[in-house]
mmCIF file of C-alpha atoms in Angstrom:
data_model
loop_
_atom_site.group_PDB
_atom_site.id
_atom_site.type_symbol
_atom_site.label_atom_id
_atom_site.label_comp_id
_atom_site.label_asym_id
_atom_site.label_seq_id
_atom_site.Cartn_x
_atom_site.Cartn_y
_atom_site.Cartn_z
ATOM 1 C CA MET A 190 20.406 55.742 -117.123
ATOM 2 C CA ILE A 191 22.144 54.175 -114.183
ATOM 3 C CA GLY A 192 25.763 55.201 -113.848
ATOM 4 C CA SER A 193 28.551 52.647 -113.696
ATOM 5 C CA CYS A 194 29.066 53.415 -110.016
ATOM 6 C CA TRP A 195 25.474 52.451 -109.158
ATOM 7 C CA LYS A 196 25.684 49.345 -111.349
ATOM 8 C CA LYS A 197 28.662 48.170 -109.302
ATOM 9 C CA VAL A 198 26.865 48.872 -106.027
ATOM 10 C CA ILE A 199 23.769 46.954 -107.130
ATOM 11 C CA ARG A 200 25.862 44.080 -108.467
ATOM 12 C CA ASP A 201 27.865 43.865 -105.213
ATOM 13 C CA LEU A 202 24.674 43.888 -103.128
ATOM 14 C CA TRP A 203 23.128 41.200 -105.308
ATOM 15 C CA HIS A 204 26.187 38.931 -105.195
ATOM 16 C CA ASN A 205 26.611 39.281 -101.408
ATOM 17 C CA LYS A 206 23.025 38.671 -100.322
ATOM 18 C CA VAL A 207 23.857 37.263 -96.885
ATOM 19 C CA ARG A 208 26.219 40.105 -96.059
ATOM 20 C CA THR A 209 23.668 42.655 -97.272
ATOM 21 C CA LEU A 210 20.961 41.067 -95.115
ATOM 22 C CA LEU A 211 23.247 41.052 -92.060
ATOM 23 C CA VAL A 212 24.105 44.723 -92.557
ATOM 24 C CA VAL A 213 20.437 45.671 -92.928
ATOM 25 C CA LEU A 214 19.523 43.693 -89.795
ATOM 26 C CA SER A 215 22.411 45.246 -87.856
ATOM 27 C CA ILE A 216 21.356 48.759 -88.805
ATOM 28 C CA ALA A 217 17.741 47.985 -87.894
ATOM 29 C CA ALA A 218 18.794 46.581 -84.509
ATOM 30 C CA GLY A 219 20.933 49.641 -83.811
ATOM 31 C CA VAL A 220 18.203 52.103 -84.717
ATOM 32 C CA SER A 221 15.697 50.127 -82.667
ATOM 33 C CA GLY A 222 18.066 50.075 -79.681
ATOM 34 C CA ILE A 223 18.667 53.810 -79.818
ATOM 35 C CA GLY A 224 14.930 54.438 -80.060
ATOM 36 C CA THR A 225 14.244 52.155 -77.101
ATOM 37 C CA VAL A 226 16.857 53.837 -74.914
ATOM 38 C CA ALA A 227 15.609 57.310 -75.828
ATOM 39 C CA HIS A 228 12.012 56.312 -75.105
ATOM 40 C CA MET A 229 12.927 54.765 -71.741
ATOM 41 C CA TYR A 230 14.915 57.880 -70.797
ATOM 42 C CA PHE A 231 11.858 60.028 -71.477
ATOM 43 C CA ILE A 232 9.574 57.756 -69.432
ATOM 44 C CA MET A 233 12.006 57.367 -66.536
ATOM 45 C CA SER A 234 12.831 61.063 -66.265
ATOM 46 C CA ARG A 235 9.144 61.997 -66.170
ATOM 47 C CA ASP A 236 8.110 59.249 -63.743
ATOM 48 C CA LEU A 237 11.114 59.687 -61.454
ATOM 49 C CA ALA A 238 10.414 63.389 -60.928
ATOM 50 C CA GLN A 239 6.738 62.671 -60.313
ATOM 51 C CA SER A 240 7.466 59.844 -57.853
ATOM 52 C CA TYR A 241 9.981 61.959 -55.956
ATOM 53 C CA ALA A 242 7.487 64.807 -55.602
ATOM 54 C CA GLU A 243 4.792 62.431 -54.298
ATOM 55 C CA VAL A 244 6.846 61.257 -51.303
ATOM 56 C CA ARG A 245 7.189 64.817 -49.973
ATOM 57 C CA PRO A 246 10.968 64.889 -49.645
ATOM 58 C CA ALA A 247 12.539 66.543 -46.630
ATOM 59 C CA ASN A 248 13.670 70.118 -47.091
ATOM 60 C CA ALA A 249 16.010 71.866 -44.705
ATOM 61 C CA ILE A 250 18.083 75.023 -44.942
ATOM 62 C CA LEU A 251 21.021 75.398 -42.585
#
């Protein structure tokens, strides 16, 4: 049996289809954005360290 609380949730989602779709799309865009930023951070941090090591940076101790 579905409780009365869940019936109300389902009914509200069904009656507000456009709002439900916009919320789902907004959540998907946010999750996708966070994933993209995290992935680019991983790539950039790895490649930046490798590129810096390849140019043989100057090293001096005073």
